[in-house]
Short mmCIF file of C-alpha atoms in Angstrom, two decimals:
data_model
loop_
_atom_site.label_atom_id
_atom_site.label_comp_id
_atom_site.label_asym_id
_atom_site.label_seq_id
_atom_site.Cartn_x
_atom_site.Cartn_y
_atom_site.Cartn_z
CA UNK X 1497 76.64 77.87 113.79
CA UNK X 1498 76.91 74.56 116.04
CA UNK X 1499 75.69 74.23 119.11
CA UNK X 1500 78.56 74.69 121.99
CA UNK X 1501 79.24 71.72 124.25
CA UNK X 1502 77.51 73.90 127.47
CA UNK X 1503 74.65 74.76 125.50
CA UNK X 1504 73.85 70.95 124.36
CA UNK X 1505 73.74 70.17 127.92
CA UNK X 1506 71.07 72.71 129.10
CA UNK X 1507 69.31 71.04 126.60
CA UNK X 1508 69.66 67.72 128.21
CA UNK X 1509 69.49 68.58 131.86
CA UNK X 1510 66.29 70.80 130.49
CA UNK X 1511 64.77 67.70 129.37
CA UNK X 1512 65.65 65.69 132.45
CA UNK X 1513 63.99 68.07 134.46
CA UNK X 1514 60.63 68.03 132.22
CA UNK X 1515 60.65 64.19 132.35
CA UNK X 1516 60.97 64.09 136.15
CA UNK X 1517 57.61 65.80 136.72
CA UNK X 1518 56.03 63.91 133.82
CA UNK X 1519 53.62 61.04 134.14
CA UNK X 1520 53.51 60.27 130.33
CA UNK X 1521 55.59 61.23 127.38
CA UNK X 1522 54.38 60.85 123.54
CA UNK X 1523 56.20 60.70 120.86
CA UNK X 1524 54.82 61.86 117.82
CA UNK X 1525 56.52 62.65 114.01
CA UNK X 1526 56.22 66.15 113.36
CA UNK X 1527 57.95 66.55 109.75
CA UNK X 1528 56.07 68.78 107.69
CA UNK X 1529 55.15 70.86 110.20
CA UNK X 1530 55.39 74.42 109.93
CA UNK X 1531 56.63 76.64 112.94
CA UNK X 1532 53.04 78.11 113.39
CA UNK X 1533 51.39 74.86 113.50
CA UNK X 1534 54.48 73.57 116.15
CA UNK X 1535 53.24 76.93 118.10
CA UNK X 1536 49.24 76.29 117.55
CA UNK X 1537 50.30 72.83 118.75
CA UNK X 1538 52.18 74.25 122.03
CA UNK X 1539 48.95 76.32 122.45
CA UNK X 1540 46.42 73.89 122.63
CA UNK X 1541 48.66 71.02 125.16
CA UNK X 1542 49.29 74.43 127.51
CA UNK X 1543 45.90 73.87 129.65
CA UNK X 1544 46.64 70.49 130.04
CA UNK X 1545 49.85 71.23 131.72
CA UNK X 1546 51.52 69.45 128.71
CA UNK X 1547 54.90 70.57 127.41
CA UNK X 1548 55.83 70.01 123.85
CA UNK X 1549 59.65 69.36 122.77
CA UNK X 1550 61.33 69.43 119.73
CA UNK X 1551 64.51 68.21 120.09
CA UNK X 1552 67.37 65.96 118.64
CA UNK X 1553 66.66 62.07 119.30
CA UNK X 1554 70.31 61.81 120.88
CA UNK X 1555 69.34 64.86 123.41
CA UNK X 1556 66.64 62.50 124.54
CA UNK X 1557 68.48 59.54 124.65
CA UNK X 1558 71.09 61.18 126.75
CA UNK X 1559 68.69 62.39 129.21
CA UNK X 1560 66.52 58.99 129.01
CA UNK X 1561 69.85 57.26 130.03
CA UNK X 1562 69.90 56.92 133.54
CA UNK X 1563 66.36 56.71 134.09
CA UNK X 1564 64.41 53.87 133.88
CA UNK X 1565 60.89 54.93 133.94
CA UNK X 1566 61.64 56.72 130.33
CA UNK X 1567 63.95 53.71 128.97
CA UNK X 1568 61.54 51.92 126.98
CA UNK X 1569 61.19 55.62 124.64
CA UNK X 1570 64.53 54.64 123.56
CA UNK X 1571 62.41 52.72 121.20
CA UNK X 1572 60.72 55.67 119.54
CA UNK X 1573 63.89 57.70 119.46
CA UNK X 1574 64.11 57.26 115.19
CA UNK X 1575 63.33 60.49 112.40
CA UNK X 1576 61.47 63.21 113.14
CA UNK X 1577 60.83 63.80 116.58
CA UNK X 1578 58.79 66.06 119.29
CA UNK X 1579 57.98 64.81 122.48
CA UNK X 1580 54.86 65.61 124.81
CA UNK X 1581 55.61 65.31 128.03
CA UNK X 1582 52.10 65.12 130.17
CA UNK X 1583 52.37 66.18 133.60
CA UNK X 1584 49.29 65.25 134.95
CA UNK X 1585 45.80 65.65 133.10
CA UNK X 1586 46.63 62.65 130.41
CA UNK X 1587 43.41 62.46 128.64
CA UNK X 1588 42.73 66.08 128.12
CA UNK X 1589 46.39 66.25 126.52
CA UNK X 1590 45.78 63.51 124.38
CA UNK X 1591 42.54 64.65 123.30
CA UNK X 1592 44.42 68.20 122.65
CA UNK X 1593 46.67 66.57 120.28
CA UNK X 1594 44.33 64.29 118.98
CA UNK X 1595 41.99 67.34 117.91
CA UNK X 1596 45.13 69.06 116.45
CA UNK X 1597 46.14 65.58 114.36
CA UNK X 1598 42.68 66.17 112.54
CA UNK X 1599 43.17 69.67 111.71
CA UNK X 1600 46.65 69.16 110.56
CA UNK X 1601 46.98 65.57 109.48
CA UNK X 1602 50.39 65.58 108.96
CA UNK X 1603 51.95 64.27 112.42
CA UNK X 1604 51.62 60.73 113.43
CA UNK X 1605 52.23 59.52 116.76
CA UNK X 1606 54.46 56.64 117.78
CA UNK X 1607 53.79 55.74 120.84
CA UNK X 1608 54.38 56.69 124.47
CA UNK X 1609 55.58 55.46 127.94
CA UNK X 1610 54.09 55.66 130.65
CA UNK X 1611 55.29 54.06 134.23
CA UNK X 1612 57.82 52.71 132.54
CA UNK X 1613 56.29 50.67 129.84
CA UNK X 1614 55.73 51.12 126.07
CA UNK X 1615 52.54 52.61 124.79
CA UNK X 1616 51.69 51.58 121.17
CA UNK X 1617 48.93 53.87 119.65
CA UNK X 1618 45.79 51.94 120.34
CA UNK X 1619 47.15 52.25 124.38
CA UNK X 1620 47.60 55.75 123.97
CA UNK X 1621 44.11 56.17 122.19
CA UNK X 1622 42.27 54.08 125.30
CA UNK X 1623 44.08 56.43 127.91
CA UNK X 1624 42.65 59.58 125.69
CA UNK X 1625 38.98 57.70 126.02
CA UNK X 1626 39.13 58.32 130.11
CA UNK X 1627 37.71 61.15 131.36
CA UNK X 1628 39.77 64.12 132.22
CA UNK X 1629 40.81 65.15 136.01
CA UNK X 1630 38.05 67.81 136.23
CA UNK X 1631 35.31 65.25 134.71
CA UNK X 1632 36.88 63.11 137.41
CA UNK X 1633 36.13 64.69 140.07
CA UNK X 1634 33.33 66.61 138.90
CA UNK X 1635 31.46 62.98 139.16
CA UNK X 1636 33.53 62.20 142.69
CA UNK X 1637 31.69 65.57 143.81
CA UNK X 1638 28.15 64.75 142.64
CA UNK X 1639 28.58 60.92 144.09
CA UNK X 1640 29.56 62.97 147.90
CA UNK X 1641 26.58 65.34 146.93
CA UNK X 1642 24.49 62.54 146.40
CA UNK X 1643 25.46 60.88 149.29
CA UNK X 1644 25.05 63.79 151.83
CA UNK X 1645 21.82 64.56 150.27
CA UNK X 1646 20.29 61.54 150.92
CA UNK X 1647 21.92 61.21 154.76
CA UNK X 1648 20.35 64.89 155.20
CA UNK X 1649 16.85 63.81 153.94
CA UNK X 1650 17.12 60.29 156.27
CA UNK X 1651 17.71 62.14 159.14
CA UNK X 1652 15.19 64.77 158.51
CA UNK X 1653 12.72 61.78 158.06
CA UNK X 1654 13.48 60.81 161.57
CA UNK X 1655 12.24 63.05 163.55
CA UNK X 1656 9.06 62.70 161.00
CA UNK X 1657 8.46 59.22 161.70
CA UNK X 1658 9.40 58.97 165.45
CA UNK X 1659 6.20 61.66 165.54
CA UNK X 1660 3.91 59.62 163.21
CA UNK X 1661 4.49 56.49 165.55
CA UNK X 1662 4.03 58.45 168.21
CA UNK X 1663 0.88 60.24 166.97
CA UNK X 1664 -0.52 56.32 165.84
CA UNK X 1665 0.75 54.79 169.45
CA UNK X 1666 -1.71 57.96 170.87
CA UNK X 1667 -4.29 57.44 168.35
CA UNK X 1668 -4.40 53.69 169.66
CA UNK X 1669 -4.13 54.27 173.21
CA UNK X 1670 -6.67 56.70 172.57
CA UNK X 1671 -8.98 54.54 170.74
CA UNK X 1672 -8.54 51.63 173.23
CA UNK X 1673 -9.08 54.07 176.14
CA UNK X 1674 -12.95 55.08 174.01
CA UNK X 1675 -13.48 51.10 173.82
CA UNK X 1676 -13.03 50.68 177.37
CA UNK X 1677 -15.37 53.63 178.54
CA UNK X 1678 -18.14 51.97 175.76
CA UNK X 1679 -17.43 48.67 177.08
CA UNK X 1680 -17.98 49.98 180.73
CA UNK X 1681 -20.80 52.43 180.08
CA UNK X 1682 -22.12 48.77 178.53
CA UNK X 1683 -21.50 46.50 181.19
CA UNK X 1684 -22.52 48.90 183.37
CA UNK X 1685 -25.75 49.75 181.62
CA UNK X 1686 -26.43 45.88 181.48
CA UNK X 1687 -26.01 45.56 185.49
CA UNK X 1688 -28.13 48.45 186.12
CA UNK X 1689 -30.74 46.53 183.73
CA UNK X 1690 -30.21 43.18 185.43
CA UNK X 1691 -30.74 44.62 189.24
#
């Protein structure tokens, strides 16, 4: 049974909506994949905020049409296709379906877009190399932590050495104050001597 004319454009104004939160969209070859491996697939890109569609080519190009952030996938649109479309955390969904392309070894990705320009694989496989959002800011944290850390211990360390140059200013005074009273116990030793 065909698909009826309202259903097909769910489909499309489905997809539109997925692309318009989407920062990056993949398209990968999925023939030979079996409907456990498209679910195992689904699974793993989940955490990552990813979506995973398998859809007709002309679905997408429909959708794609008015929109030119996504026009240059128009370029991918040929056999065999599911699409990823990333949200937000990028690497981590690359790195999801990289780790799935290993166990399964039977998709093969195509490319992507991203901004509006065309991804080829080794541009996809350099965004996967970044670190993910929570590596991100899990370093942006310890660089603040860092940073307050060492403002805490500097102004601790104030109040530390304003009392160690005050202790050596005292130490001074009080030194120069002995060599006075020697020096006038002396002279005045000497003038008692001389008289």
């Amino acid at each position: 049974m065909g698909r009826t004319l309202e259903n097909k454009k769910e489909i499309v104004a489905d997809l539109k909506e997925t692309l318009s939160e989407s920062t990056l969209a993949l398209v990968i070859d999925y023939q030979g994949l079996t409907v456990a491996e498209i679910t195992d697939l689904r699974r793993r890109l989940r955490p990552s905020g990813t979506v995973c569609k398998v859809t007709k080519n002309t679905f997408m190009g429909i959708a794609i049409q008015d929109q030119e952030k996504w026009q240059p996938l128009s370029e991918l649109l040929k056999g065999s296709s599911a699409f990823l479309l990333v949200k937000e955390d990028f690497s981590s969904a690359i790195k999801s379906y990289q780790e799935f392309q290993k166990v399964t070894k039977k998709t093969e990705l195509r490319g992507g877009v991203m901004d509006g320009r065309l991804l080829k694989e080794t541009d996809v496989k350099a965004l996967g190399d970044l670190p993910s959002k929570e590596q991100l800011m899990a370093q942006i944290a310890g660089a603040i932590n860092a940073l307050a850390t060492k403002v805490a211990v500097g102004i601790n360390e104030v109040p530390s050495s304003l009392a160690r140059a005050l202790q050596a200013v005292a130490e001074k005074e009080e030194s120069g104050a002995t060599e006075s009273a020697a020096e006038s116990t002396t002279e005045s030793a000497a003038e008692s001597a001389a008289e």
